[in-house]
Short mmCIF file of C-alpha atoms in Angstrom, two decimals:
data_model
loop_
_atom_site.label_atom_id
_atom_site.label_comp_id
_atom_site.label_asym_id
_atom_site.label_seq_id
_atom_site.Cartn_x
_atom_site.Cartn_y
_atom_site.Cartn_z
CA UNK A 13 0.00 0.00 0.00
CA UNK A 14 2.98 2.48 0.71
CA UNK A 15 4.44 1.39 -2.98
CA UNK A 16 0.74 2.48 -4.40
CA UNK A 17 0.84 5.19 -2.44
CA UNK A 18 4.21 6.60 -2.88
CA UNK A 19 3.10 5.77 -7.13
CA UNK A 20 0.11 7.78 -7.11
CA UNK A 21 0.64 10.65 -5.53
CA UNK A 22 3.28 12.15 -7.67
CA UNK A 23 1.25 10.68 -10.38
CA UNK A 24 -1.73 13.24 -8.52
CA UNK A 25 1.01 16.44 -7.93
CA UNK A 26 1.83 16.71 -11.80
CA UNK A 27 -2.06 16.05 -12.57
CA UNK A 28 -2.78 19.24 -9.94
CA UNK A 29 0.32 21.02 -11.62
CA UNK A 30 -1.38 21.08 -15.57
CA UNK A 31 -4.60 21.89 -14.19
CA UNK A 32 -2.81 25.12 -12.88
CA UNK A 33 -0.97 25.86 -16.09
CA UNK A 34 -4.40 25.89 -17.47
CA UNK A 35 -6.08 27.94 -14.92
CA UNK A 36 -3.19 30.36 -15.66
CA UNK A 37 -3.12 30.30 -19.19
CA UNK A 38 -6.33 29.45 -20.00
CA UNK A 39 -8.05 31.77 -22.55
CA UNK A 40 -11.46 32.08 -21.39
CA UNK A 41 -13.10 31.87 -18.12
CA UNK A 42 -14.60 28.80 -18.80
CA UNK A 43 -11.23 26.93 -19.58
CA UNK A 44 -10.21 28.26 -16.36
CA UNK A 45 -13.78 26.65 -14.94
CA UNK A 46 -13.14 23.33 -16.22
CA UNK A 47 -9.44 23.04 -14.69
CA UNK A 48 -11.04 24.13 -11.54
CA UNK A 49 -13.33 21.13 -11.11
CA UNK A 50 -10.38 18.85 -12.27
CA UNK A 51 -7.91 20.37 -9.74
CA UNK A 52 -10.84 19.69 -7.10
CA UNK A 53 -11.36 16.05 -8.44
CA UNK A 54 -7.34 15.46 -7.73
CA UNK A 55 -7.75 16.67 -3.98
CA UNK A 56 -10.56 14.42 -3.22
CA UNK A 57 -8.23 11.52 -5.21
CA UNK A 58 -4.90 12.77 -3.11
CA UNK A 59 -7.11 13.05 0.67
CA UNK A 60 -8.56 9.53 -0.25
CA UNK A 61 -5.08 8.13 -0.74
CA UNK A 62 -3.42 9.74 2.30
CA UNK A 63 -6.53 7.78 3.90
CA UNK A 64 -6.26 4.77 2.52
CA UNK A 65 -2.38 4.91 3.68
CA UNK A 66 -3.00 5.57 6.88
CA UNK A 67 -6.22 4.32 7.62
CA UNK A 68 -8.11 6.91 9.37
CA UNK A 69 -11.55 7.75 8.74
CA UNK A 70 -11.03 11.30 9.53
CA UNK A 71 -10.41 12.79 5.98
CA UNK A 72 -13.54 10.80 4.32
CA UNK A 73 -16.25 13.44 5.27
CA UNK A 74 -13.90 16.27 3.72
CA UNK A 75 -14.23 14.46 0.61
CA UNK A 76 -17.92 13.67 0.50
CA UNK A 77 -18.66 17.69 0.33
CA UNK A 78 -15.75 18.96 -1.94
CA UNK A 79 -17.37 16.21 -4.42
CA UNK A 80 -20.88 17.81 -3.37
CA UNK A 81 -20.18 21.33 -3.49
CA UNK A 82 -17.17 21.65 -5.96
CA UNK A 83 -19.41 22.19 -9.04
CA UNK A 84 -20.92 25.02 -7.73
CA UNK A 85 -17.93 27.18 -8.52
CA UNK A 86 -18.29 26.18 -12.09
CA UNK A 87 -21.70 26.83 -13.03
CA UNK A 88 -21.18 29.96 -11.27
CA UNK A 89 -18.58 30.94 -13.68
CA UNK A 90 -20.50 29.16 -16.61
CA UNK A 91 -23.50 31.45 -15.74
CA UNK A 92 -21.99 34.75 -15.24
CA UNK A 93 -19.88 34.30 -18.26
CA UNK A 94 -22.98 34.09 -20.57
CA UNK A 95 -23.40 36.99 -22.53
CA UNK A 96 -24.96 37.86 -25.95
CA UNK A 97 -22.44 37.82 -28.66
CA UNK A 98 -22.48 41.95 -29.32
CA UNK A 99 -21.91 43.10 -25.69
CA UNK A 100 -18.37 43.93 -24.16
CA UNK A 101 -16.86 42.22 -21.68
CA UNK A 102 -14.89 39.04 -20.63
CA UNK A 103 -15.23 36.21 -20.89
CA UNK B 2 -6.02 -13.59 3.37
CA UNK B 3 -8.87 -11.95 2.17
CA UNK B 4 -7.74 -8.75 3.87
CA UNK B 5 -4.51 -8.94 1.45
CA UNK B 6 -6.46 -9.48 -1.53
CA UNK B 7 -8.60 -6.30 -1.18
CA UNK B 8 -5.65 -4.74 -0.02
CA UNK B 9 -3.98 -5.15 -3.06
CA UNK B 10 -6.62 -4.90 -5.30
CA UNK B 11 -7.38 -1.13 -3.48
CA UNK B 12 -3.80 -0.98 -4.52
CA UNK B 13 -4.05 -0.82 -7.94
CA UNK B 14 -7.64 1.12 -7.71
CA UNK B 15 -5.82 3.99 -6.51
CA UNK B 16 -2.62 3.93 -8.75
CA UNK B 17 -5.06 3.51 -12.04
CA UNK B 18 -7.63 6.50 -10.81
CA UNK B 19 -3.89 8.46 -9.66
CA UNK B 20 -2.71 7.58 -13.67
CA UNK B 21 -6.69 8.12 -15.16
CA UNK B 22 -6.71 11.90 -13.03
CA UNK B 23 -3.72 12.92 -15.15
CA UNK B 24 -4.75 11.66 -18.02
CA UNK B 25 -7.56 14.20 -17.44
CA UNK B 26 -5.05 16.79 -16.86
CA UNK B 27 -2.96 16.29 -20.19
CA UNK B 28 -5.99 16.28 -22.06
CA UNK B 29 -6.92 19.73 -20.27
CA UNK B 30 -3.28 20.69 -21.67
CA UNK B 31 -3.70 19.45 -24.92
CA UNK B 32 -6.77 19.60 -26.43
CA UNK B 33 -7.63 22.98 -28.73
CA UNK B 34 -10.56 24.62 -27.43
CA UNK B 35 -12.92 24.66 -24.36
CA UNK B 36 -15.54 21.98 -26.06
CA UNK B 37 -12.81 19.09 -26.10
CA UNK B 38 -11.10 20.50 -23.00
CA UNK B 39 -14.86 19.36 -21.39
CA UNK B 40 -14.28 15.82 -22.63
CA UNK B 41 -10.96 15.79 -21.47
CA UNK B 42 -11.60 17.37 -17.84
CA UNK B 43 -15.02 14.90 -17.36
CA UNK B 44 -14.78 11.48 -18.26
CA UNK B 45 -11.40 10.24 -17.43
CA UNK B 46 -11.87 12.84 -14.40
CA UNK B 47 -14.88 11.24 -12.90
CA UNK B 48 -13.81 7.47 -13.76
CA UNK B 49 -10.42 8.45 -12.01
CA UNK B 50 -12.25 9.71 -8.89
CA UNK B 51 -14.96 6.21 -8.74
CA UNK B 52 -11.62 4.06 -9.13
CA UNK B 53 -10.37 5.57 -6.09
CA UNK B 54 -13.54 5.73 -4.02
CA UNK B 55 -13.55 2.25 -4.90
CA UNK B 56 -9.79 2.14 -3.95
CA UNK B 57 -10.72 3.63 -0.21
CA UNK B 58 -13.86 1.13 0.25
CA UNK B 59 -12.05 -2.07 -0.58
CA UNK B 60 -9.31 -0.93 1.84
CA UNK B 61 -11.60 0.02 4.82
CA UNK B 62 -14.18 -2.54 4.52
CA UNK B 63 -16.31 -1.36 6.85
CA UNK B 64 -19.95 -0.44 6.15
CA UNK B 65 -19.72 3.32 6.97
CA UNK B 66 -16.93 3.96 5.17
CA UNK B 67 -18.95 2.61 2.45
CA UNK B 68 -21.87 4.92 2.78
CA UNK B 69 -19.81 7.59 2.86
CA UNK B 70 -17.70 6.39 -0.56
CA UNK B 71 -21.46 5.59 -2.06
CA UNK B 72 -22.49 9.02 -1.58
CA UNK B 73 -19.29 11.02 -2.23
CA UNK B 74 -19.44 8.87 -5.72
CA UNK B 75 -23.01 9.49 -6.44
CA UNK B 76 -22.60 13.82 -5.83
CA UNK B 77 -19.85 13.31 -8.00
CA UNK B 78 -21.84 11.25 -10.46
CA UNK B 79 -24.00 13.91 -10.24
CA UNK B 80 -22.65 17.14 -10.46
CA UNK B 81 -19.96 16.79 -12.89
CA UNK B 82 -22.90 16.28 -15.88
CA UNK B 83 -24.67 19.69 -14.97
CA UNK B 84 -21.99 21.43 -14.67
CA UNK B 85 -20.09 20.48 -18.17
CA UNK B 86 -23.14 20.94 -19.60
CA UNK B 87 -23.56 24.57 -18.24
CA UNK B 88 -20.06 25.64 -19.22
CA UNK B 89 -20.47 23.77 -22.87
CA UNK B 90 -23.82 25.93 -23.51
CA UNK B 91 -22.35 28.71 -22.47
CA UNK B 92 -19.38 28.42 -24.92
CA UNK B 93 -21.46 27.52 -27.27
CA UNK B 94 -23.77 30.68 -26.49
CA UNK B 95 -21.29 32.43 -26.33
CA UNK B 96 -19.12 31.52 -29.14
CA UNK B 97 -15.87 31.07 -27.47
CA UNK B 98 -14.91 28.22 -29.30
CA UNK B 99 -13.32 27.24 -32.43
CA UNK B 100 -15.93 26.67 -35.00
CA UNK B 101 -13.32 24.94 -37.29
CA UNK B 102 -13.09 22.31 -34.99
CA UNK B 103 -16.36 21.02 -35.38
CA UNK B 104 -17.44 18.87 -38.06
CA UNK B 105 -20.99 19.23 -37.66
CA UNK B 106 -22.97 22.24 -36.09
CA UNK B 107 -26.76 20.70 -35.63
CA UNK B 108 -27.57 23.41 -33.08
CA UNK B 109 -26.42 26.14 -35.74
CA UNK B 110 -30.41 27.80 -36.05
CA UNK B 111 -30.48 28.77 -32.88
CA UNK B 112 -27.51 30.23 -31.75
CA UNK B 113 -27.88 33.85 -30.47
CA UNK B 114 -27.09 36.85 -32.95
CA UNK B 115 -27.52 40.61 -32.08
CA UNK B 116 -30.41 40.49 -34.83
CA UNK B 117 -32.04 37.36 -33.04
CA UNK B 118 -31.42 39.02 -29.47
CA UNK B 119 -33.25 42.23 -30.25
CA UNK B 120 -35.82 40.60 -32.15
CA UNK B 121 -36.57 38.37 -28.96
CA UNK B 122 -36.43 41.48 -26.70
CA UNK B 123 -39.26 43.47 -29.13
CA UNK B 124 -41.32 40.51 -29.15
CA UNK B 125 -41.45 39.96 -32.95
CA UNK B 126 -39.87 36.61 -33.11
CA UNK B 127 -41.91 33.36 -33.31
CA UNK B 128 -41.72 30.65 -30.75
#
């Protein structure tokens, strides 16, 4: 389990690290939306392993609501960012 | 012995979700424009995050720790549709994508123009 571990979780750091290359670089809000919710997705898969390592139930709740409320962030962005094609502004 | 085998097999759960999650993230890198980005940053996403849960219930093997990976799998089951649909429509919408990507447009009618958008607002359009 420490092999598996010690496998996955640099496998999880460069995963996080591209998500924020695209949240920087991202053109649009919405690329920036999607990396979000995939850089979320990689914390609930890191907690879970550092869990499963050292078996403790004490990290499971955490990941129950980021998986729950994690989206919200998204369609927040995704609804804000619609606008009609001939008005100014971002996205 | 049967402790070892779900041992292991939680094992290689959580190394193939670990190697599935950045697959996700390479195809966020990779991929041309916010529609494919979407495919990229949802399905191997969400299959990476159910191989895990699955990962932290075969190691635990106790029944709340199994409620708890059922539900944290079914919010994630849940919300990860709505919201890539939200942010695709409002790409689309919004037409922040690259249109010579696509190879077929089937929702082309209806996407919003300035003409279509004021006609709406005046009330002269038909339903």
């Amino acid at each position: 389990m420490t092999v598996a571990v010690w496998l996955a979780l640099p496998l999880l750091a460069i995963a996080a690290l591209g998500c924020l290359v695209r949240i920087v670089r991202g053109p649009t809000m919405l690329d920036r939306a999607v990396a979000l919710d995939v850089l979320v997705a990689t914390l609930v898969c890191a907690l879970a392993a550092e869990a499963e390592l050292y078996r403790h139930r004490a990290t499971l709740v955490i990941i129950v609501v980021l998986s729950f409320v994690a989206f919200t962030g998204s369609v927040a962005m995704a609804r804000f960012a619609d606008r009609a094609p001939d008005e100014e502004g971002a996205p | 012995m049967i402790g070892t085998v779900c041992d292991v097999l939680a094992a290689v759960s959580l190394v193939s979700g670990a190697a599935l999650t950045l697959a996700a993230a390479a195809g966020l890198l990779r991929f041309a424009d916010v529609l494919a980005r979407l495919h990229a940053g949802t399905k191997p996403q969400v299959l990476g995050v159910l191989l895990v849960l699955i990962g932290v219930a075969l190691r635990f093997r106790e029944p709340r720790v199994l409620g708890l990976v059922a539900v944290a799998a079914l919010f994630q089951l849940m919300t990860v549709p709505v919201s890539s649909h939200l942010i695709a429509r409002t790409a689309y919408r919004s037409g922040t994508f690259r249109e010579d990507l696509l190879v077929v447009d089937e929702l082309a009618d209806g996407r919003p123009t300035a003409a279509r958008e004021a006609d709406h607002a005046a009330g002269t359009d038909s339903p």
